[in-house]
PDB file of C-alpha atoms in Angstrom:
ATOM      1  CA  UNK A  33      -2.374  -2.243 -29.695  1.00 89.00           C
ATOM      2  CA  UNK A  34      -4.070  -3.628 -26.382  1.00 97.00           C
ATOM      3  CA  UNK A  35      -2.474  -2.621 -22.839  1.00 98.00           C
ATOM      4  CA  UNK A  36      -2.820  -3.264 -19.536  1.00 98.00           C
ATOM      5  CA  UNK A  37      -3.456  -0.534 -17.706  1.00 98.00           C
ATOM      6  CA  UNK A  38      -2.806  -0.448 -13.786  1.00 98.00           C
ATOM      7  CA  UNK A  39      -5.187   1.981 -12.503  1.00 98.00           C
ATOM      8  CA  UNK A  40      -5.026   3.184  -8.531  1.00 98.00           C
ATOM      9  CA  UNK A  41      -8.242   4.077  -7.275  1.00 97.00           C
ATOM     10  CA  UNK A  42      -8.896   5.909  -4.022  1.00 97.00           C
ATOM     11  CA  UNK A  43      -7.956   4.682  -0.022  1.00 95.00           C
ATOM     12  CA  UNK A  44     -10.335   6.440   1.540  1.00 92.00           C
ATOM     13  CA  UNK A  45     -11.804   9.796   0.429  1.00 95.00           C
ATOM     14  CA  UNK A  46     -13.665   9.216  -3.053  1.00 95.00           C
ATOM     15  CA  UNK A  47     -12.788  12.361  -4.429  1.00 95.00           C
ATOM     16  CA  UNK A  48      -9.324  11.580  -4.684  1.00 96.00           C
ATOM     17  CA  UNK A  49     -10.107   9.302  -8.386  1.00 97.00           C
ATOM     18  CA  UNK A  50      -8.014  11.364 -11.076  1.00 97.00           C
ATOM     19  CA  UNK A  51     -10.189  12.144 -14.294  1.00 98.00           C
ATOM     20  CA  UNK A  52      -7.557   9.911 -16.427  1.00 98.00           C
ATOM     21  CA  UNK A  53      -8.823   7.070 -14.305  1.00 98.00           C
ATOM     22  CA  UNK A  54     -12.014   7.359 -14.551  1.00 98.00           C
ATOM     23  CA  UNK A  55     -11.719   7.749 -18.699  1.00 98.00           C
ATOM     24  CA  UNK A  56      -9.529   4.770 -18.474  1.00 98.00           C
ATOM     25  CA  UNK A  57     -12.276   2.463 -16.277  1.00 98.00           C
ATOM     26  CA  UNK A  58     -14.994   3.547 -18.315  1.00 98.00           C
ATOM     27  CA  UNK A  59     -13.083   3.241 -21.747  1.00 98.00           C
ATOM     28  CA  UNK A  60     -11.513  -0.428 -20.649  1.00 98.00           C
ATOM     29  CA  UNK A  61     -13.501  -3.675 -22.513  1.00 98.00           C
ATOM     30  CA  UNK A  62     -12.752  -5.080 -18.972  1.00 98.00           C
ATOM     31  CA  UNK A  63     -12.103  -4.118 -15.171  1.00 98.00           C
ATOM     32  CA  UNK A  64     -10.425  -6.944 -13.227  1.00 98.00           C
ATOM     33  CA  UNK A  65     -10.989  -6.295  -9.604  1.00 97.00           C
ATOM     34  CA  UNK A  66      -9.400  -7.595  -6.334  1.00 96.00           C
ATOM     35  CA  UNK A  67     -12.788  -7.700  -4.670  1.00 96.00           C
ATOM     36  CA  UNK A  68     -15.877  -7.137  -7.719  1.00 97.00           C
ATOM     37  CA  UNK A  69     -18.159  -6.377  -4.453  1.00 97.00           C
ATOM     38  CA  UNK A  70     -15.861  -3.208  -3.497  1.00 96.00           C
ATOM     39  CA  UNK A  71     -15.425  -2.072  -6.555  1.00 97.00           C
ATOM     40  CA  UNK A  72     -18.993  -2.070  -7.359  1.00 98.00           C
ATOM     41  CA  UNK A  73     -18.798   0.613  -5.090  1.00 97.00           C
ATOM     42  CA  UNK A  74     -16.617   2.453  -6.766  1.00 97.00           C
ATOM     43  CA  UNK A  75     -18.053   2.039 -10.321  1.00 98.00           C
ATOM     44  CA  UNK A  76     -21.517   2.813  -9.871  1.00 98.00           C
ATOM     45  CA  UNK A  77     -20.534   5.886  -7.895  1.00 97.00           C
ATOM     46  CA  UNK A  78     -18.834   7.092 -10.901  1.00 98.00           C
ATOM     47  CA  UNK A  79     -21.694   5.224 -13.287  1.00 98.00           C
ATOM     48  CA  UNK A  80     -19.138   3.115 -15.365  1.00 98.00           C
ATOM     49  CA  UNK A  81     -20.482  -0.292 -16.710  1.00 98.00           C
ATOM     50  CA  UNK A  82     -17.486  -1.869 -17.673  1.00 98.00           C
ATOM     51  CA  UNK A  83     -17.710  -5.620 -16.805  1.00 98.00           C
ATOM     52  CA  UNK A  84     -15.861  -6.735 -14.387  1.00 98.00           C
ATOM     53  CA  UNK A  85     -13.837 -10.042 -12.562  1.00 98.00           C
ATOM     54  CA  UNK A  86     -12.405 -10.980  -9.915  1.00 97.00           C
ATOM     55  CA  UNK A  87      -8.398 -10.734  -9.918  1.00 96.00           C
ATOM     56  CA  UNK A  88      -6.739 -11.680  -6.483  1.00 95.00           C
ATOM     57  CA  UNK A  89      -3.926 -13.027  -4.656  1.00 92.00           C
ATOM     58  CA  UNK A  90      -5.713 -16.347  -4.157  1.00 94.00           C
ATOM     59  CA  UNK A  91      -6.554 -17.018  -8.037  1.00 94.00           C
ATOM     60  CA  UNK A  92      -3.483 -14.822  -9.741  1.00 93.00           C
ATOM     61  CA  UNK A  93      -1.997 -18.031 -10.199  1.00 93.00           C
ATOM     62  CA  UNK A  94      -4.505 -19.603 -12.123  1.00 95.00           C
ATOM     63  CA  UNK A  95      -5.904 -16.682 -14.053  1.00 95.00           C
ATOM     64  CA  UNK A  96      -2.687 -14.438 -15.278  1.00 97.00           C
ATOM     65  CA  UNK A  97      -1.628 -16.512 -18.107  1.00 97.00           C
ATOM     66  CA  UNK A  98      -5.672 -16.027 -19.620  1.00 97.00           C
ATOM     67  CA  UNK A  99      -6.081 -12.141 -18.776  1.00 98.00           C
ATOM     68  CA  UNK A 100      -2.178 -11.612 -20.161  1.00 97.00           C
ATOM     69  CA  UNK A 101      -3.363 -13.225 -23.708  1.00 97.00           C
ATOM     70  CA  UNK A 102      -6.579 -12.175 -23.495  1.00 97.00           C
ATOM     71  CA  UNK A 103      -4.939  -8.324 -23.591  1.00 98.00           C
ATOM     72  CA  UNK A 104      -2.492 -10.026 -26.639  1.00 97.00           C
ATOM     73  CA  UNK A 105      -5.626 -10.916 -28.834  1.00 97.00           C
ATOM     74  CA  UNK A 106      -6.740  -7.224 -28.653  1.00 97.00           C
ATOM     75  CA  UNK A 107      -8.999  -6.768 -25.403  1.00 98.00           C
ATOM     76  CA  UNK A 108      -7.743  -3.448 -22.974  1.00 98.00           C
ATOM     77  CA  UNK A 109      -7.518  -4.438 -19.671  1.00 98.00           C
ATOM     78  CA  UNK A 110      -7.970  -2.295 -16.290  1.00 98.00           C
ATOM     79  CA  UNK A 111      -6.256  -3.536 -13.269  1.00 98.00           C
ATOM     80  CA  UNK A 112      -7.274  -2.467  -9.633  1.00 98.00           C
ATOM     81  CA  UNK A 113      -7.405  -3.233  -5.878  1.00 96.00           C
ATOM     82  CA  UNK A 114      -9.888  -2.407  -3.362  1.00 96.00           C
ATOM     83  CA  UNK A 115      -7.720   0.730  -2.396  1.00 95.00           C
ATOM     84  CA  UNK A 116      -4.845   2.378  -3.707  1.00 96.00           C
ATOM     85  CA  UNK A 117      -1.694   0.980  -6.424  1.00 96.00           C
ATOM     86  CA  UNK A 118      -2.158  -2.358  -7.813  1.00 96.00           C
ATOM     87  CA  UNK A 119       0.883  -4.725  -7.175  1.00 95.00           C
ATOM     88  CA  UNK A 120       1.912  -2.375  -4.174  1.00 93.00           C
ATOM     89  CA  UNK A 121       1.434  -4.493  -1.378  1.00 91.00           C
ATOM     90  CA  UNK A 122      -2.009  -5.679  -3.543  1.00 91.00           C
ATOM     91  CA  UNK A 123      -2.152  -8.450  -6.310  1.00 93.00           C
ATOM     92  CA  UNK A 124      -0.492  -7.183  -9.836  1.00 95.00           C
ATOM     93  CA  UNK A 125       2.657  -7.685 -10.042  1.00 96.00           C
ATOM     94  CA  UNK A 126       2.270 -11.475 -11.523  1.00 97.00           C
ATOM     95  CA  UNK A 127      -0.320  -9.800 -14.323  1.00 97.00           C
ATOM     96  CA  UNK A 128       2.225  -7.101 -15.032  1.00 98.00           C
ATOM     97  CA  UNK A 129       4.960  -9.656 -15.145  1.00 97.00           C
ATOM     98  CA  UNK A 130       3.401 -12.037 -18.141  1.00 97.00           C
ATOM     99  CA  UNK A 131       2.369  -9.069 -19.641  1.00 97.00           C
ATOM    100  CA  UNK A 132       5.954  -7.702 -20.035  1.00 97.00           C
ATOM    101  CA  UNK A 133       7.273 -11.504 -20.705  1.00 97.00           C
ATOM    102  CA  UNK A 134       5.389 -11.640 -23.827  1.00 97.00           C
ATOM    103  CA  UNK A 135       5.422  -8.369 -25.223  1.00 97.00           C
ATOM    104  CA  UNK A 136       1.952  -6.613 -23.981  1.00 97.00           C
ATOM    105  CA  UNK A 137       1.992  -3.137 -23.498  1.00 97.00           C
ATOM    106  CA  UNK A 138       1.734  -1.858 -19.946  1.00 98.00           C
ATOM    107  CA  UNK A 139       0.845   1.404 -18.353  1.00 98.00           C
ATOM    108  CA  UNK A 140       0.296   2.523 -15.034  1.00 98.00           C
ATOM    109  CA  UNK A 141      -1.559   5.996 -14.075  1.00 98.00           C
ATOM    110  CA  UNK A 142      -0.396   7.582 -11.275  1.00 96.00           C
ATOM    111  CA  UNK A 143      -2.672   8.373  -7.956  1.00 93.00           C
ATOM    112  CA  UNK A 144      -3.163   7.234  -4.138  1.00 92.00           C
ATOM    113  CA  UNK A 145      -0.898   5.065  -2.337  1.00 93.00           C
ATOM    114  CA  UNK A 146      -1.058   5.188   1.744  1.00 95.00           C
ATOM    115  CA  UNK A 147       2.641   5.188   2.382  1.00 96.00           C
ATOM    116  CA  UNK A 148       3.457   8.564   0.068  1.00 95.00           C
ATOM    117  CA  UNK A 149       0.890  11.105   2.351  1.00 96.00           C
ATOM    118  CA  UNK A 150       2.128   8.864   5.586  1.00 97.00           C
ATOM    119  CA  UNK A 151       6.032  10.206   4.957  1.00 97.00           C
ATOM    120  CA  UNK A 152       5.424  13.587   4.023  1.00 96.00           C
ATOM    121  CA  UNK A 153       3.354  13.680   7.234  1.00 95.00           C
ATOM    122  CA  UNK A 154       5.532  12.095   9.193  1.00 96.00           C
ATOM    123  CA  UNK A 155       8.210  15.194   9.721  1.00 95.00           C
ATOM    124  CA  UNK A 156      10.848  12.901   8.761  1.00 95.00           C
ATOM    125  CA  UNK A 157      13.154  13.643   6.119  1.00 88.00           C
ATOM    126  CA  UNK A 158      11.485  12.527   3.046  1.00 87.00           C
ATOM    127  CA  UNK A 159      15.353  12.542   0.328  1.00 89.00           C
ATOM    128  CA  UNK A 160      15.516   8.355   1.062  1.00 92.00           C
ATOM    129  CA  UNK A 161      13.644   5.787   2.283  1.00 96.00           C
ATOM    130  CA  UNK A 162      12.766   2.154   1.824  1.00 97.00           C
ATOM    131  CA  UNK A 163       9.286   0.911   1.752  1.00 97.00           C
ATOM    132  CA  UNK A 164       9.220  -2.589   3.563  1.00 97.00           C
ATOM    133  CA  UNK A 165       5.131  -3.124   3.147  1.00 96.00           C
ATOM    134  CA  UNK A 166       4.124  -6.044   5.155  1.00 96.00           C
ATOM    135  CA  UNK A 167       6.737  -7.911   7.481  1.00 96.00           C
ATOM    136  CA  UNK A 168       6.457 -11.810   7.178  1.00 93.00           C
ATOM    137  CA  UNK A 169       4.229 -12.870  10.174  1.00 88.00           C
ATOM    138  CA  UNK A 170       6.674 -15.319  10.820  1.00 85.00           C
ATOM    139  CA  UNK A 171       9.656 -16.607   9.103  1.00 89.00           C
ATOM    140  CA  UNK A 172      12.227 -14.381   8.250  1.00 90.00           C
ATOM    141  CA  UNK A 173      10.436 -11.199  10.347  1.00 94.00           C
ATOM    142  CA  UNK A 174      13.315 -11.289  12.881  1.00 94.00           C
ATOM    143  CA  UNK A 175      16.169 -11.165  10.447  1.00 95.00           C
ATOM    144  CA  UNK A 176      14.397  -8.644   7.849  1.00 96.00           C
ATOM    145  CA  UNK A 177      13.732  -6.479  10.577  1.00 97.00           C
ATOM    146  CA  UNK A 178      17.661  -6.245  12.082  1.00 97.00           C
ATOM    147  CA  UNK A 179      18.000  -5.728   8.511  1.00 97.00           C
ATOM    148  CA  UNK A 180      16.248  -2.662   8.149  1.00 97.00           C
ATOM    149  CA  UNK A 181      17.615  -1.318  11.374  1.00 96.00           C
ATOM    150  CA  UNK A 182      20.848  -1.370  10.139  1.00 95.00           C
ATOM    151  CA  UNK A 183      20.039   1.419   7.392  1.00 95.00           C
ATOM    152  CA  UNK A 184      20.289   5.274   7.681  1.00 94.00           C
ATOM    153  CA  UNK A 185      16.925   5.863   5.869  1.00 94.00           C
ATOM    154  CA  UNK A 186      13.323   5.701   6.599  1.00 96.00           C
ATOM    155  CA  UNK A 187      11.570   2.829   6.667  1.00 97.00           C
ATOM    156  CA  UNK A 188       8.251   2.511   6.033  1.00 98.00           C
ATOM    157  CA  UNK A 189       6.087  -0.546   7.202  1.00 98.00           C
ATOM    158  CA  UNK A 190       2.503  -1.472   6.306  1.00 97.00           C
ATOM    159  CA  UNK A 191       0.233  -3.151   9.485  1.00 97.00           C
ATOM    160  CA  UNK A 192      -3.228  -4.232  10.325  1.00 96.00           C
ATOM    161  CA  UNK A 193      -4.283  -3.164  13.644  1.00 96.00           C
ATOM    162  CA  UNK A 194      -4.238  -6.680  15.064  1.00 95.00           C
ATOM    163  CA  UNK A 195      -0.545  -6.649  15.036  1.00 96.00           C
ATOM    164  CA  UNK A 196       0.479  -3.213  15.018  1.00 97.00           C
ATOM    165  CA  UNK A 197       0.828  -3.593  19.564  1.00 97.00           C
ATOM    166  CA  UNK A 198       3.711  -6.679  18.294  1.00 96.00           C
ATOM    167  CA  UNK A 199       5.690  -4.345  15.334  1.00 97.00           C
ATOM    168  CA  UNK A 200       5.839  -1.455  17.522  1.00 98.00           C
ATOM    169  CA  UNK A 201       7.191  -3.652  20.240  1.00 97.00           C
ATOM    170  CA  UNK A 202       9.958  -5.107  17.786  1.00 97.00           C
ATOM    171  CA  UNK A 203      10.643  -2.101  16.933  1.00 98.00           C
ATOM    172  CA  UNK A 204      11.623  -1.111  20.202  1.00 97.00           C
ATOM    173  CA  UNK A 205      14.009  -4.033  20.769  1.00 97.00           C
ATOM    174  CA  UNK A 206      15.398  -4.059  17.435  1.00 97.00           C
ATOM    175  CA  UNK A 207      15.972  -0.635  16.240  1.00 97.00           C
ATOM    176  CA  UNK A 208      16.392   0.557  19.910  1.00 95.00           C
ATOM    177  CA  UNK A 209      14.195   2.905  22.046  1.00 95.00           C
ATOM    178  CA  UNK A 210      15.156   6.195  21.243  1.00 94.00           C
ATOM    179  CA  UNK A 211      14.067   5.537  17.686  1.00 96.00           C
ATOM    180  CA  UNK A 212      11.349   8.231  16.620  1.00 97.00           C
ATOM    181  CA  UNK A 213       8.347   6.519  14.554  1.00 98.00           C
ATOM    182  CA  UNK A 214       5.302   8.029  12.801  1.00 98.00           C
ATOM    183  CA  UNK A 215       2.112   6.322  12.392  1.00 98.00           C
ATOM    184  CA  UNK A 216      -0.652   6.434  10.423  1.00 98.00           C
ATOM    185  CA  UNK A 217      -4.156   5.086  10.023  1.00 96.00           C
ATOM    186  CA  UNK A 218      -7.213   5.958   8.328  1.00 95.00           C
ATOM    187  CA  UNK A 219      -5.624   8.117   5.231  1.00 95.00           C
ATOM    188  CA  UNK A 220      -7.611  10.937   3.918  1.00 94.00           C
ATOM    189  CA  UNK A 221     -10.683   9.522   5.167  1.00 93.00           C
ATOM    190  CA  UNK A 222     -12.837  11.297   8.089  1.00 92.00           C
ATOM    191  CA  UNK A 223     -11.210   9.569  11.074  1.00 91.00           C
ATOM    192  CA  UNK A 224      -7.224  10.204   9.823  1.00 95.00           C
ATOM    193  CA  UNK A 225      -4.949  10.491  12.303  1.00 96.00           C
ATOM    194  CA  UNK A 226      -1.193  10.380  12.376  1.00 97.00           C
ATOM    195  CA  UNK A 227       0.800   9.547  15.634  1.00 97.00           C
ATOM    196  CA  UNK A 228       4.522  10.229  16.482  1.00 97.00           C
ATOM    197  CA  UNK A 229       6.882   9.790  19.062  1.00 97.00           C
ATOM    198  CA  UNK A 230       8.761   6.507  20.777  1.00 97.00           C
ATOM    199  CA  UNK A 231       7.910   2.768  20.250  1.00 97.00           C
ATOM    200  CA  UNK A 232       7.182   2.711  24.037  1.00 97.00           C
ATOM    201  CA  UNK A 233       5.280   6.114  24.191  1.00 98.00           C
ATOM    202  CA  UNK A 234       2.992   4.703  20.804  1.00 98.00           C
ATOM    203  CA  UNK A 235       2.284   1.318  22.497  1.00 97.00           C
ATOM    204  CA  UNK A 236       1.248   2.901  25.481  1.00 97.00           C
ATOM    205  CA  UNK A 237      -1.354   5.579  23.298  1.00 97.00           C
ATOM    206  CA  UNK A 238      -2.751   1.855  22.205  1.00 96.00           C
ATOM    207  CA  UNK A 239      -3.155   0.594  25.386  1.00 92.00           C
ATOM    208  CA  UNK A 240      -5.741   3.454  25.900  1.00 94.00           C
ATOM    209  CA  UNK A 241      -7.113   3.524  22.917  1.00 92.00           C
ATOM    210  CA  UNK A 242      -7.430  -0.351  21.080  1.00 92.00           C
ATOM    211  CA  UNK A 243      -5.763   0.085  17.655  1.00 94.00           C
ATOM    212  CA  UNK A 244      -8.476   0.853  14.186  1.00 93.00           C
ATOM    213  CA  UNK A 245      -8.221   0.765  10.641  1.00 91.00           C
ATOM    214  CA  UNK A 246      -4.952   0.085   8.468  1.00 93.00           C
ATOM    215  CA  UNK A 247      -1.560   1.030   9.603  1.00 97.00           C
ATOM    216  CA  UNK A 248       1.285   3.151   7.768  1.00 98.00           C
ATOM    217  CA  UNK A 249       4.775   2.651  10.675  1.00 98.00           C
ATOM    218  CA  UNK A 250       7.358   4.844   9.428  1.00 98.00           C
ATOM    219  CA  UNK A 251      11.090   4.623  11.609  1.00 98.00           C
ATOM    220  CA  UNK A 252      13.347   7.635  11.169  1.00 97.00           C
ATOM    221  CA  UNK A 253      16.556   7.208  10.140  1.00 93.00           C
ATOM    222  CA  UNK A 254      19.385   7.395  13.103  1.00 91.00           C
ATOM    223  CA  UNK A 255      20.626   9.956  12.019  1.00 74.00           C
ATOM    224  CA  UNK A 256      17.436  11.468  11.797  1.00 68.00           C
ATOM    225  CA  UNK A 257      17.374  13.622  15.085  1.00 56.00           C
ATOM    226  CA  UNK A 258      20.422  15.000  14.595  1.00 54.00           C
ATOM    227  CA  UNK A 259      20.047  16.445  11.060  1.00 51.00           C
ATOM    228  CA  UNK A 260      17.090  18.344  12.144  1.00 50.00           C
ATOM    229  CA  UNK A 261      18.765  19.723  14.949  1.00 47.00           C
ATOM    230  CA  UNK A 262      21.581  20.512  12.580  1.00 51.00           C
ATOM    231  CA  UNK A 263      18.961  22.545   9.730  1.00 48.00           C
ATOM    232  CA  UNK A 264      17.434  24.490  12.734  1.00 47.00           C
TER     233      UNK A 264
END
């Protein structure tokens, strides 16, 4: 029987590609990809010829219904995004969806996805958490975020560099300013970095230096400063 497979391919640092992956791209009648000219990339590095299309959040719509029976009739399907987990913050979820409605087989491989490496290097405690992804740029962002605040866990955020300045800055009046936050940018590729302290101390570190590459924002809990004084 057909499947869909979802198959997470590398956010920065090439090497990261499991060996099931690769089997899987190369073995797949067809690759659909969120951006074909990325993944070419990708594919030749690794020399699979496996056609490919384009799959994204601007045509998912339109397209889902034909890939989902496409996989019914018999054809093996490989799923991924220009970085990282399909459907995690990334078009896929619609595709696995349909697939599930009418009875196609789906399996997802595990490998990369930003915000896992971001926690376990942020020094916060890593036993609960809630991974928020991308705030709504406008409605709703207000009441999601007082939301959030209101939690004793992590919470992870995912933000471009053009509006990471404005999140940190909510943060700050929102979850209040003694809130400890850890962020990263640039995972497992050459320029990586990971930043912690204060909303206020962060936004000030940007001020210096203007903001690059993708964004992982993780909050501690409230608690958070107190249990590690507490294990010490």
């Amino acid at each position: 029987m057909a499947k869909l497979y979802i198959v997470p391919t590398p956010i920065g640092n090439m090497e990261d590609i499991t060996l099931r992956a690769l089997k899987t791209l190369k073995e797949a009648d067809l690759i659909l990809c969120e951006d074909t000219r990325t993944s070419a990339i990708l594919l030749k590095k690794f020399d699979i010829a496996t056609p490919t299309a384009s799959h994204h959040k601007f045509n998912e719509h339109e397209n889902t219904n034909y890939y989902a029976n496409k996989i019914l009739a018999g054809q093996n399907i490989a799923l991924i995004s220009d970085a990282g987990t399909p459907a995690i913050s990334d078009p896929g979820f619609m595709l696995v969806r349909e697939c599930v409605r009418i009875g196609v087989q789906v399996e997802c491989l595990p490998g990369p996805t930003a915000f896992v490496p971001a926690l376990v290097n942020s020094g916060f405690g890593c036993e609960s958490f809630v991974f928020a992804g991308f705030l709504p740029q406008k409605k709703g962002r207000q009441k999601k975020l007082a939301a959030y605040a209101a939690m004793d866990l992590a919470i992870i955020f995912y933000e471009s560099p053009y509006r990471i300045v404005k999140l940190l800055q909510e943060i700050n009046d929102v979850f209040g300013s003694e809130r400890m936050i850890s962020v990263s940018r640039e995972i497992s590729k050459i320029h990586e970095e990971t930043l912690r302290g204060t909303a206020k101390e962060l936004i000030e570190i940007f001020k210096q230096k203007p903001p690059k590459g993708e964004f992982v924002v993780i909050t501690d809990k409230p608690s958070g400063q107190k249990n590690n004084e507490d294990e010490d």
